[in-house]
Coordinates of C-alpha atoms in Angstrom, one line a residue:
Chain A
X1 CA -8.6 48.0 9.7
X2 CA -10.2 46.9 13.1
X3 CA -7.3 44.5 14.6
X4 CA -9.2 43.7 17.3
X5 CA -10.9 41.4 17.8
X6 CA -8.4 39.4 16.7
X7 CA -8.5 37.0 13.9
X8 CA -7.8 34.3 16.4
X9 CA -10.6 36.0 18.7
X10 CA -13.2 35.6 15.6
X11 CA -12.2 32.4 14.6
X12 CA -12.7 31.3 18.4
X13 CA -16.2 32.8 18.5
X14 CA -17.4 31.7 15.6
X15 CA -16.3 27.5 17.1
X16 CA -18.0 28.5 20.3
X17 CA -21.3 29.6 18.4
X18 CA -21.5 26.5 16.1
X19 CA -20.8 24.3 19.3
X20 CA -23.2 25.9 21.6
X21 CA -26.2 27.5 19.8
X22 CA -25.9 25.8 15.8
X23 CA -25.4 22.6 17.3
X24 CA -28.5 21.8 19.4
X25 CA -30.5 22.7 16.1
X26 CA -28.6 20.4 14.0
X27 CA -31.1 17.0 13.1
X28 CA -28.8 14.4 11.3
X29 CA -26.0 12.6 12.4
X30 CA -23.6 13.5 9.5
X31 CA -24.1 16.9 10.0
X32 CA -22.9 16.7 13.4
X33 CA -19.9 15.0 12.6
X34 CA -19.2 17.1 9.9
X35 CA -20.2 20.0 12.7
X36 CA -18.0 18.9 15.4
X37 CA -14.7 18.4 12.5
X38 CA -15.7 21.9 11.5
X39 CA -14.9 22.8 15.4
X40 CA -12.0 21.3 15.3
X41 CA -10.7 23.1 12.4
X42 CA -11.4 26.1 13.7
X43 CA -9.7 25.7 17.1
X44 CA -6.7 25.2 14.8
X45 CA -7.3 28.1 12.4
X46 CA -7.3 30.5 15.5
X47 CA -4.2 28.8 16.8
X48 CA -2.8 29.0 13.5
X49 CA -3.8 32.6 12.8
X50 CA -2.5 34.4 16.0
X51 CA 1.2 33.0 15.0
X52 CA 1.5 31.7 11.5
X53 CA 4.1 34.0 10.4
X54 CA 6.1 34.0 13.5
X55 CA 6.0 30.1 13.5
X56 CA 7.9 30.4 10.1
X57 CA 10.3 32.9 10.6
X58 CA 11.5 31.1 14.0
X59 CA 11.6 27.6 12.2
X60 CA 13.2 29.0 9.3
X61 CA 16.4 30.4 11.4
X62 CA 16.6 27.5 12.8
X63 CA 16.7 25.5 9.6
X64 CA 19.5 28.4 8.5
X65 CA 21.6 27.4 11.1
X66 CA 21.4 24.1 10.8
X67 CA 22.1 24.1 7.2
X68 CA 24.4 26.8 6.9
X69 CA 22.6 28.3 4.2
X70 CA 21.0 31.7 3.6
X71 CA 17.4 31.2 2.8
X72 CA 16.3 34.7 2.4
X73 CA 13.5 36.4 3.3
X74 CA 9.6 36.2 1.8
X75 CA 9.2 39.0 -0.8
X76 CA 6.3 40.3 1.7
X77 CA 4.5 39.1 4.7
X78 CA 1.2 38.4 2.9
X79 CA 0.3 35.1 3.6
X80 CA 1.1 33.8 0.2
X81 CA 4.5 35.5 -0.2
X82 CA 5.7 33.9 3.2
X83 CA 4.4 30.2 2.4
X84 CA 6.0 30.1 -0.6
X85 CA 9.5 30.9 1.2
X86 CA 8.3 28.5 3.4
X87 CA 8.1 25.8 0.8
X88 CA 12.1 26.4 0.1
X89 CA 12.4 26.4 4.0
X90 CA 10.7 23.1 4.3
X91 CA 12.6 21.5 1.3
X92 CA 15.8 22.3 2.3
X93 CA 15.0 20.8 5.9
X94 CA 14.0 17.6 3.9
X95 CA 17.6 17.9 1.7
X96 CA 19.4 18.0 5.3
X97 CA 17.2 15.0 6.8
X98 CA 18.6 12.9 3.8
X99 CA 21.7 14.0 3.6
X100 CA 22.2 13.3 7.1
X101 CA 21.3 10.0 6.9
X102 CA 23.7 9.6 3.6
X103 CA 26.4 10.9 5.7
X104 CA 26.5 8.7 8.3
X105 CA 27.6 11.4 11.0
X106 CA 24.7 10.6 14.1
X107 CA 25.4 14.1 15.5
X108 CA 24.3 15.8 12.0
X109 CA 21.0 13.3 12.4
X110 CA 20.5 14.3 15.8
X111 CA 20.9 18.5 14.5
X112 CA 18.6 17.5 11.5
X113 CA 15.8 15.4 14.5
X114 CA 16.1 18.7 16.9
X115 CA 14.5 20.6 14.0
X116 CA 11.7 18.2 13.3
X117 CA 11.1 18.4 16.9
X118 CA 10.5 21.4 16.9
X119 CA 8.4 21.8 13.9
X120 CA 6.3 19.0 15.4
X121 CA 6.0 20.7 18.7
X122 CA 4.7 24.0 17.2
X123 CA 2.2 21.6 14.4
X124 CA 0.8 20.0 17.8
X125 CA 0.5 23.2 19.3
X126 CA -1.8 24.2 16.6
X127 CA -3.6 21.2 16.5
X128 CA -4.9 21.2 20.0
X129 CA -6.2 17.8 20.9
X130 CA -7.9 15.4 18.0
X131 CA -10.8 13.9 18.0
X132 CA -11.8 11.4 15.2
X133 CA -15.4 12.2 15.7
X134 CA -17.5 10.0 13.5
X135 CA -15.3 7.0 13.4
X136 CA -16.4 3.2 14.9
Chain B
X1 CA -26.9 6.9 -3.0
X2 CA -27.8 9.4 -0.1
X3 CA -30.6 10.2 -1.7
X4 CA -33.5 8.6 0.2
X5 CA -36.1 9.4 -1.9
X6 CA -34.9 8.2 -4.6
X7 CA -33.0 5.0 -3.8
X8 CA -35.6 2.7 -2.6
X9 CA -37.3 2.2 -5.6
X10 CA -33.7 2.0 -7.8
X11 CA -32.7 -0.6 -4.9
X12 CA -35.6 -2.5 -5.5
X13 CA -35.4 -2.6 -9.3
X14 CA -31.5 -3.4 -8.5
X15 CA -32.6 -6.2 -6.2
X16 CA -35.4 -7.9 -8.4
X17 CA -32.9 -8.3 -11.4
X18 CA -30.1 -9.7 -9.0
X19 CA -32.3 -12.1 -7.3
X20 CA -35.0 -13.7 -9.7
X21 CA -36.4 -15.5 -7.4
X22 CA -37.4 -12.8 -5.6
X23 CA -40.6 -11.6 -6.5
X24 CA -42.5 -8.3 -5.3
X25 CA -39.0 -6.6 -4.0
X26 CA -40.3 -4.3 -1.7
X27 CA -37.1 -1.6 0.2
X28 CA -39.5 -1.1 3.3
X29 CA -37.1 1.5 4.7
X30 CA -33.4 3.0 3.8
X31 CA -31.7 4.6 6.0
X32 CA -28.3 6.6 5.1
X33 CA -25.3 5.4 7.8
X34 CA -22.0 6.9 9.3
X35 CA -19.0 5.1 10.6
X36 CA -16.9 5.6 7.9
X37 CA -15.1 8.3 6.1
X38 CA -14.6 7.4 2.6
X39 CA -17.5 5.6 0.7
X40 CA -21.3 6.3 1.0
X41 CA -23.0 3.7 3.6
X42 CA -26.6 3.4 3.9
X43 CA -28.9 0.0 5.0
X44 CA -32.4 -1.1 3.5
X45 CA -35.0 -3.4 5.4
X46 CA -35.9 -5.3 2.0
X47 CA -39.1 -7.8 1.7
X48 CA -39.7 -10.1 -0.7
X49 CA -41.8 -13.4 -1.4
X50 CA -39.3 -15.3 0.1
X51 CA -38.9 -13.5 3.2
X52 CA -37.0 -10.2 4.1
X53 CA -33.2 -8.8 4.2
X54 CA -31.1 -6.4 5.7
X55 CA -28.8 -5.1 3.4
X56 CA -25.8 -2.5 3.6
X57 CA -24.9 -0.7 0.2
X58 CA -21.3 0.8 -0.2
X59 CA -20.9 2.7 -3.1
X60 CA -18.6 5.6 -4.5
X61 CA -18.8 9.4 -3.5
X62 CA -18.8 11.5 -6.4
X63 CA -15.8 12.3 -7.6
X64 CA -14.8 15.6 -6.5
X65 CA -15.9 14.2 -2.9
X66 CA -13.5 11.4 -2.5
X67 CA -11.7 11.0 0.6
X68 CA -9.1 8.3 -1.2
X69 CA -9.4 6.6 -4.4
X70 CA -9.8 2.7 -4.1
X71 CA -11.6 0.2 -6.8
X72 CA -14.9 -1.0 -5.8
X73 CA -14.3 -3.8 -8.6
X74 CA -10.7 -5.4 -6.1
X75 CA -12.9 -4.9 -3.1
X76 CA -15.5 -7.1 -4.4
X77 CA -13.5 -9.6 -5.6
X78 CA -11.4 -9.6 -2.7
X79 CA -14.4 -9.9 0.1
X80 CA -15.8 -12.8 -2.1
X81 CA -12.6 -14.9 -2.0
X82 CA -11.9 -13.7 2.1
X83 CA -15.5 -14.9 3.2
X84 CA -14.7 -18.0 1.4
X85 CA -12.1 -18.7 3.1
X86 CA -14.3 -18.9 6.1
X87 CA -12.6 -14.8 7.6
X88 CA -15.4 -13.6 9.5
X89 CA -16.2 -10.6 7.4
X90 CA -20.1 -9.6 6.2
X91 CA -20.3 -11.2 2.5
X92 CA -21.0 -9.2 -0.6
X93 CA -23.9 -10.7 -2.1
X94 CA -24.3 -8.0 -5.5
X95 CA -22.0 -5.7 -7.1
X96 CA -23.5 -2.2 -9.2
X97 CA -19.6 -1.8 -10.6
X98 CA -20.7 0.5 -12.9
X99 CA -23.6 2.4 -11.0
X100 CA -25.7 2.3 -13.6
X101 CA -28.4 1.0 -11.7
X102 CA -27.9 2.3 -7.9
X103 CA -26.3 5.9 -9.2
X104 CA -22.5 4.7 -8.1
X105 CA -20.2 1.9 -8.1
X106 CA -22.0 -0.1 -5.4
X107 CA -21.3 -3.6 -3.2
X108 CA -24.5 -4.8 -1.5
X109 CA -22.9 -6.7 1.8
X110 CA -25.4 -8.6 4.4
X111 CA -25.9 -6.6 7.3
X112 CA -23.5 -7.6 10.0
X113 CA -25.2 -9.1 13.4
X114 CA -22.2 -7.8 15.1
X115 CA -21.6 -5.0 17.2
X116 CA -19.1 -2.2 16.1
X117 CA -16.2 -2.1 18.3
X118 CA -15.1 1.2 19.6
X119 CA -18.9 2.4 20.8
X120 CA -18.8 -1.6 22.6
X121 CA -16.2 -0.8 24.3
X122 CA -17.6 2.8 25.1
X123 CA -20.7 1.0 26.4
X124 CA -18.5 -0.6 28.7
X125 CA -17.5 -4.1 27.3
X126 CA -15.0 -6.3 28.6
X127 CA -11.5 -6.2 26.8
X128 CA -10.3 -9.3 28.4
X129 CA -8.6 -11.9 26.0
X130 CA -9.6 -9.3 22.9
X131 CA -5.7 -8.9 22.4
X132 CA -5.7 -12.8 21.6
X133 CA -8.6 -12.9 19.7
X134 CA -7.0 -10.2 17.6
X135 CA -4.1 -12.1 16.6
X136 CA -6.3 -15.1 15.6
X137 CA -8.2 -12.5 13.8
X138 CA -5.4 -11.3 11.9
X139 CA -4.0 -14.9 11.1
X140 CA -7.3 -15.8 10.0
X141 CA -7.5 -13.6 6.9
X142 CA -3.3 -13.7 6.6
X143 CA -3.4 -17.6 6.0
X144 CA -5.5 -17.1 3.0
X145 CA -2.8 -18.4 0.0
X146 CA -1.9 -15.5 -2.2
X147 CA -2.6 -17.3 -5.5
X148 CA -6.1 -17.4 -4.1
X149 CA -6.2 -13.4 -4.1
X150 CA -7.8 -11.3 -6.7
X151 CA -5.6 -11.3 -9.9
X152 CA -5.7 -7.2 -9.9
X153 CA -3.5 -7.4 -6.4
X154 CA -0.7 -6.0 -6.6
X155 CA 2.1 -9.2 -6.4
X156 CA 5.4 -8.0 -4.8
X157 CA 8.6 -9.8 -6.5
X158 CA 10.0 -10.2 -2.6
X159 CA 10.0 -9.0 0.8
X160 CA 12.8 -6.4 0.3
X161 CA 11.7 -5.3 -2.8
X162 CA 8.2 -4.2 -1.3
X163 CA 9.9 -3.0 1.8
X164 CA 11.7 -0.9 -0.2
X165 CA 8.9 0.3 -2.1
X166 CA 6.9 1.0 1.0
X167 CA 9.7 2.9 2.9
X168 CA 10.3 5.1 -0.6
X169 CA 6.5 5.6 -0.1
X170 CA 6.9 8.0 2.6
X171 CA 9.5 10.2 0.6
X172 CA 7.4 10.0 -2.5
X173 CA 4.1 11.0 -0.4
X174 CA 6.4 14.1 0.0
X175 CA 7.3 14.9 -3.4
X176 CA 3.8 14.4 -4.4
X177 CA 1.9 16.8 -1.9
X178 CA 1.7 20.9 -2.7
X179 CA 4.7 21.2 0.1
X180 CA 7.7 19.7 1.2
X181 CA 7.3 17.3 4.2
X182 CA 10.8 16.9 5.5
X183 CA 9.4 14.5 8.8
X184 CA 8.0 12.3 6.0
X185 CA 12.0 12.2 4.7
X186 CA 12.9 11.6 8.2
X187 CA 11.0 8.4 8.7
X188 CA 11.8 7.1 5.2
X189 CA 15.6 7.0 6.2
X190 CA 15.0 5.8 9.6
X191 CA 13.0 2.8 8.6
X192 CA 15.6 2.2 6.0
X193 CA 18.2 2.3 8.6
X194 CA 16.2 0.0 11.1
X195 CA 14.8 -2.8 8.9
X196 CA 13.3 -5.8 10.9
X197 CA 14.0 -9.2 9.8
X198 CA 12.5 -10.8 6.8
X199 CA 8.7 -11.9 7.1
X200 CA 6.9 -14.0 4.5
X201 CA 4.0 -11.8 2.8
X202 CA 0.4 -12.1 3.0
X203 CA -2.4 -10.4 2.4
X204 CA -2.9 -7.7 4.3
X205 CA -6.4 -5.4 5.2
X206 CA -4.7 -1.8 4.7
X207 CA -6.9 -0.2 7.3
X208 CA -6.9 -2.4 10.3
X209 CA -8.0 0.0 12.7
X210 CA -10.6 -0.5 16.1
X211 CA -13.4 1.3 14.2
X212 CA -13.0 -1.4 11.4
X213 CA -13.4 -4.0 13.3
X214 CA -17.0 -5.6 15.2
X215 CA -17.6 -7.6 17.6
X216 CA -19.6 -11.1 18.2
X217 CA -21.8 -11.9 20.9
X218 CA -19.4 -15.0 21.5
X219 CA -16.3 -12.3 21.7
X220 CA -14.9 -12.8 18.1
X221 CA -13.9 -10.1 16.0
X222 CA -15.3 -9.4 12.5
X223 CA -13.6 -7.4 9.8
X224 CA -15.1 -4.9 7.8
X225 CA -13.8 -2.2 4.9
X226 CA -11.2 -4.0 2.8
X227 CA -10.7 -1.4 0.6
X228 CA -7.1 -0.4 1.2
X229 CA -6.5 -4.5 0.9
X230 CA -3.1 -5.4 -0.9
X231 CA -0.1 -8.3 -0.2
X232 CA 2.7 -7.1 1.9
X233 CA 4.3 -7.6 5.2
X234 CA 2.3 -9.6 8.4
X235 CA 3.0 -7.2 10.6
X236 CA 2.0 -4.0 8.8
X237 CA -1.9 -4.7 10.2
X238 CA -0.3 -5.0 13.6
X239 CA 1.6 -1.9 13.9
X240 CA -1.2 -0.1 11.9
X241 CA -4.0 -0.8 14.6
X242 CA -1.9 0.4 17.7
X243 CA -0.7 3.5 15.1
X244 CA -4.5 4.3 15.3
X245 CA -5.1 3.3 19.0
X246 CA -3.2 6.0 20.2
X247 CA -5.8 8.7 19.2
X248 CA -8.8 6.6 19.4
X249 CA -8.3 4.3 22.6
X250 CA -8.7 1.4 23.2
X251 CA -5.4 -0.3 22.7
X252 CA -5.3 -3.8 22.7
X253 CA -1.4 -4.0 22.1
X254 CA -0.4 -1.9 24.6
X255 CA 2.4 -2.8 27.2
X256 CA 0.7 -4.8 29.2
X257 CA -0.9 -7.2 26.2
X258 CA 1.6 -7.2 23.5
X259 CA 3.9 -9.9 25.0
X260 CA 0.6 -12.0 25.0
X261 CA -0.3 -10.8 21.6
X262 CA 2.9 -11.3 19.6
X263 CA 2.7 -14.9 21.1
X264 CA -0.4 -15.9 20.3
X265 CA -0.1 -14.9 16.9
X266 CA 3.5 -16.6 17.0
X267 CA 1.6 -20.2 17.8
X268 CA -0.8 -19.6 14.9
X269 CA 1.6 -18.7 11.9
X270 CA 4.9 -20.4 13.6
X271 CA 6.8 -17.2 12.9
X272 CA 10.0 -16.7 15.1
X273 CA 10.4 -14.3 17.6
X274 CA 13.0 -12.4 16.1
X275 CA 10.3 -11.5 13.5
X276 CA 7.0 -11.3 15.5
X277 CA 8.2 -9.4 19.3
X278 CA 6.5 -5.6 20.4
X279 CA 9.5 -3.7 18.9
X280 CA 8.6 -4.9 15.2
X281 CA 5.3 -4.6 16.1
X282 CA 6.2 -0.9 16.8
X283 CA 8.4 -0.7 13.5
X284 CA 4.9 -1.1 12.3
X285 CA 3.3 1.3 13.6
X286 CA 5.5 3.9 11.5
X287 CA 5.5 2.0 8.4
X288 CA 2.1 0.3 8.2
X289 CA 0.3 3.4 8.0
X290 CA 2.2 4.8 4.9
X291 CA -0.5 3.4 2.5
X292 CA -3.5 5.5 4.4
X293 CA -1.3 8.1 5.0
X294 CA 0.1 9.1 1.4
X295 CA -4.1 8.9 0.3
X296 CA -4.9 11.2 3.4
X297 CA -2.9 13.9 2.1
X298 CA -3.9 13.6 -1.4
X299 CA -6.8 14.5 -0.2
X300 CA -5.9 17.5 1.7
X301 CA -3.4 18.7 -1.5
X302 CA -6.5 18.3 -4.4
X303 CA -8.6 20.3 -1.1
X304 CA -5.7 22.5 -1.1
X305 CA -5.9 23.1 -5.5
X306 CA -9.7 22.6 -5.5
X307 CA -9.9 19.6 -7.1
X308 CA -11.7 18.5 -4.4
X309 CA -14.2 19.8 -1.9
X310 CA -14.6 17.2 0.6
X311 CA -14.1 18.8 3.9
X312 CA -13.2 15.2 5.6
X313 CA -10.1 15.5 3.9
X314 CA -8.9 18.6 5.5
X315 CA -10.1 17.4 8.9
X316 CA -8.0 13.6 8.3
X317 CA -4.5 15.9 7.6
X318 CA -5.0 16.7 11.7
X319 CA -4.2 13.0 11.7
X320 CA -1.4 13.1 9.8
X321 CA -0.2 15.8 11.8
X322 CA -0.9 13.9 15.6
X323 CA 0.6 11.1 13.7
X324 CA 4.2 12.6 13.2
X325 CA 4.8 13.3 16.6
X326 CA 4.1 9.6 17.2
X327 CA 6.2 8.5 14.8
X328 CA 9.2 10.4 16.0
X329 CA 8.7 9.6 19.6
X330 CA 8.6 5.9 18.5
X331 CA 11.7 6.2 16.0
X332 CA 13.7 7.4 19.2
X333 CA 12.1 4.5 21.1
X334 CA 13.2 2.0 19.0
X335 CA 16.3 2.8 17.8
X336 CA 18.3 0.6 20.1
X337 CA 16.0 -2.5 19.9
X338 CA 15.6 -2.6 16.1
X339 CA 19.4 -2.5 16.3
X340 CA 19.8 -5.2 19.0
X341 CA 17.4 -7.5 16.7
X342 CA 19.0 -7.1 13.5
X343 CA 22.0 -8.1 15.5
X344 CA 20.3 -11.7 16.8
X345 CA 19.2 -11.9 13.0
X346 CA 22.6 -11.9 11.5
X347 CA 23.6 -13.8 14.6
X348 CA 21.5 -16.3 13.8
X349 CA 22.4 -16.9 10.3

């Protein structure tokens, strides 16, 4: 396969040519809403695609150590093998959060907050800034 | 709906039956309308031999093109018995509940003379005082006695029982969507952790956001889109509004208005300080948006298993997402001042 461009390069491109050339021929108004969340998206998707996997990997050793319990490994790095290990990543996060809580013990909230903080950073990261375009 | 070819003429059949005395119904122009992400908008210059209208329909998308699922049928109802009450909302005048003459579940409203908010302010308009109009905006529709509500609202059996609900909500939007959403869990336990005191319930708009709301020549505001309506807690609206503010500016309860606000509100509804104050407010602004929130990613989870292809509801999970950081950031905010005021509540008992 060609690697480069890169999926996040294409994805990038393909924004900058619906922005700047699609755009200007574009007649009604809810198309170029519709145009401009497209946009959006796509920022995202490149975002997304240059560090997907990596992003789950790093969140799920951290959600190992916090939990103390062996998650495995994805049965192969295609996308769909690694988000369905995500799924038991992201539910054992959500286990810990509650039994946190249960438990009483503010430092195990505090572990349990670090991680969210984390995944939160890396979900803003991919979401760029947002614009609710076509609202008021 | 959106199809302007056809619609004039089914508007003007719709229009002739609902209004006898309107003869030779004429829909001199239809025009389809944005401003809003979940139902079909469009407005028609009508004539007739009495004179002429401008109407706004609001109807259904198809199915598989649903942002959220509301009933047409409650939202009816429910703007009949709020512009009765004298709530400065536009009035339904004719309901389509079935579609079987304008293609979709349809409410014909009047055509508002005010001005939508957000682009207002974008033009440049004053915001002076809005913060206290606000509050006598949201008292306005909140003083409206619950038995007078639509029979098909929800009634909650008390306070703590619907709080309870609501916070379980968040945990239950998790279960429900294709993946586990363990910062949904988080803010379920915290808001159970940090309840404010009790509030008396009301009747509350469910989407009380700056691009719902228009404004009046005299500097009132008007509220539009009731569909998320339902009876819960006073200052769910509150919180809900500066939840939205902080992607889509301006905020009227910021820092420097919210003292002012909470008061004002305060003198209108005679609620205590304990209950009305900027950190409940704040509580609010996690909680109150549960309801929009657990319909949001519905959407993006039937996007996500193709029972829907509505790409709105991939581009609203981006909100869902800038909303959890918010929601974190204000859990660690308030922490200490939800505890001090449940402290000065059982103080005060």
């Amino acid at each position: 396969m060609f690697s480069k461009p890169t999926t996040e390069q294409l994805l990038a491109g393909i924004a900058e040519q619906l922005r700047t050339t699609v755009m200007a021929e574009i007649q009604t108004e809810p198309t170029k809403i519709l145009l401009q969340q497209i946009d959006q998206i796509l920022m995202g998707c490149s975002r997304r695609a240059a560090h997907e996997i990596a992003f789950v990997h790093e969140e799920a050793l951290r959600v190992a150590t916090l939990t103390g319990k062996d998650l495995g490994i994805p049965a192969s790095l295609h996308l769909d093998d690694v988000v369905a290990w995500y799924q038991r990543v992201s539910t054992a996060l959500s286990d810990e959060v509650e039994a946190a809580f249960a438990s009483g013990d503010q430092a195990r909230i505090d572990a349990a907050r670090a991680a969210l903080d984390a995944r939160s950073a890396v979900e803003m990261q991919i979401l760029g800034a947002l614009d609710l375009v076509g609202r008021g | 709906m959106h199809n302007v070819n056809e619609m004039p003429a089914r508007v003007a059949t719709f229009l002739a039956k609902a209004e006898p005395s309107w003869k030779n119904v004429t829909v001199d122009s239809y025009e389809v309308m944005t401003g809003g992400y979940s139902r079909l908008l469009a407005r028609a210059e009508v004539s007739h031999s009495l004179g002429h209208e401008t109407l706004v329909l609001r109807g259904d998308p198809p199915k598989d093109r649903q942002l959220i699922e509301t009933s047409r049928q409650q939202e009816y109802e429910l703007l009949l018995v709020v512009a009765d009450h004298g709530v400065r909302t536009p009035r339904a005048l004719h309901f389509d509940p079935t579609g079987a003459d304008l293609g979709t579940a349809t409410i014909v409203l009047e055509y508002s003379k005010c001005t939508s908010f957000v682009p207002w302010f974008n033009a440049g308009g004053s915001l002076d005082g809005l913060h206290l109009r606000l509050a006598e905006a949201i008292a306005s529709y909140q003083a409206i006695p619950l038995e007078s509500l639509p029979a098909c609202m929800e009634r909650p059996a008390s306070w703590e029982a619907y709080m309870t609900k609501r916070i379980d909500a968040w945990r239950q939007a998790s279960h429900n969507h294709v993946e586990s959403l363990p910062i949904f869990h988080y803010v379920a336990e915290w808001l159970d952790a940090h309840r404010p005191p009790a509030a008396p319930l009301v009747l509350r708009h469910g989407d009380f956001q700056s691009s719902n709301v228009m404004i009046s020549a005299e500097g009132q505001f008007e509220m539009i889109d009731w569909e998320l309506a339902g009876i819960g807690d006073p200052r769910e609206d509150m919180g809900y509004f500066k939840a939205v503010a902080q992607a889509m500016p301006p905020d009227l309860l910021d820092d420097t208005r919210i003292e002012e606000f909470c008061a004002r509100y305060r003198e209108l509804t005679g609620m205590t300080e304990l209950q009305i104050n900027p950190a409940t407010v704040a509580y609010f602004l996690i909680l109150g948006v549960v309801g929009t929130v657990e319909q949001l990613m519905q959407g993006g989870a039937k996007w996500a298993t193709g029972e829907n292809h509505l790409f709105t509801s991939v581009f609203n999970m981006s909100s869902v997402l800038f909303g959890q950081s918010m929601w974190l950031a204000a859990a660690s905010q308030l922490a200490e001042p939800m505890k001090q005021i449940a402290a000065a509540a059982r103080g005060g008992k």
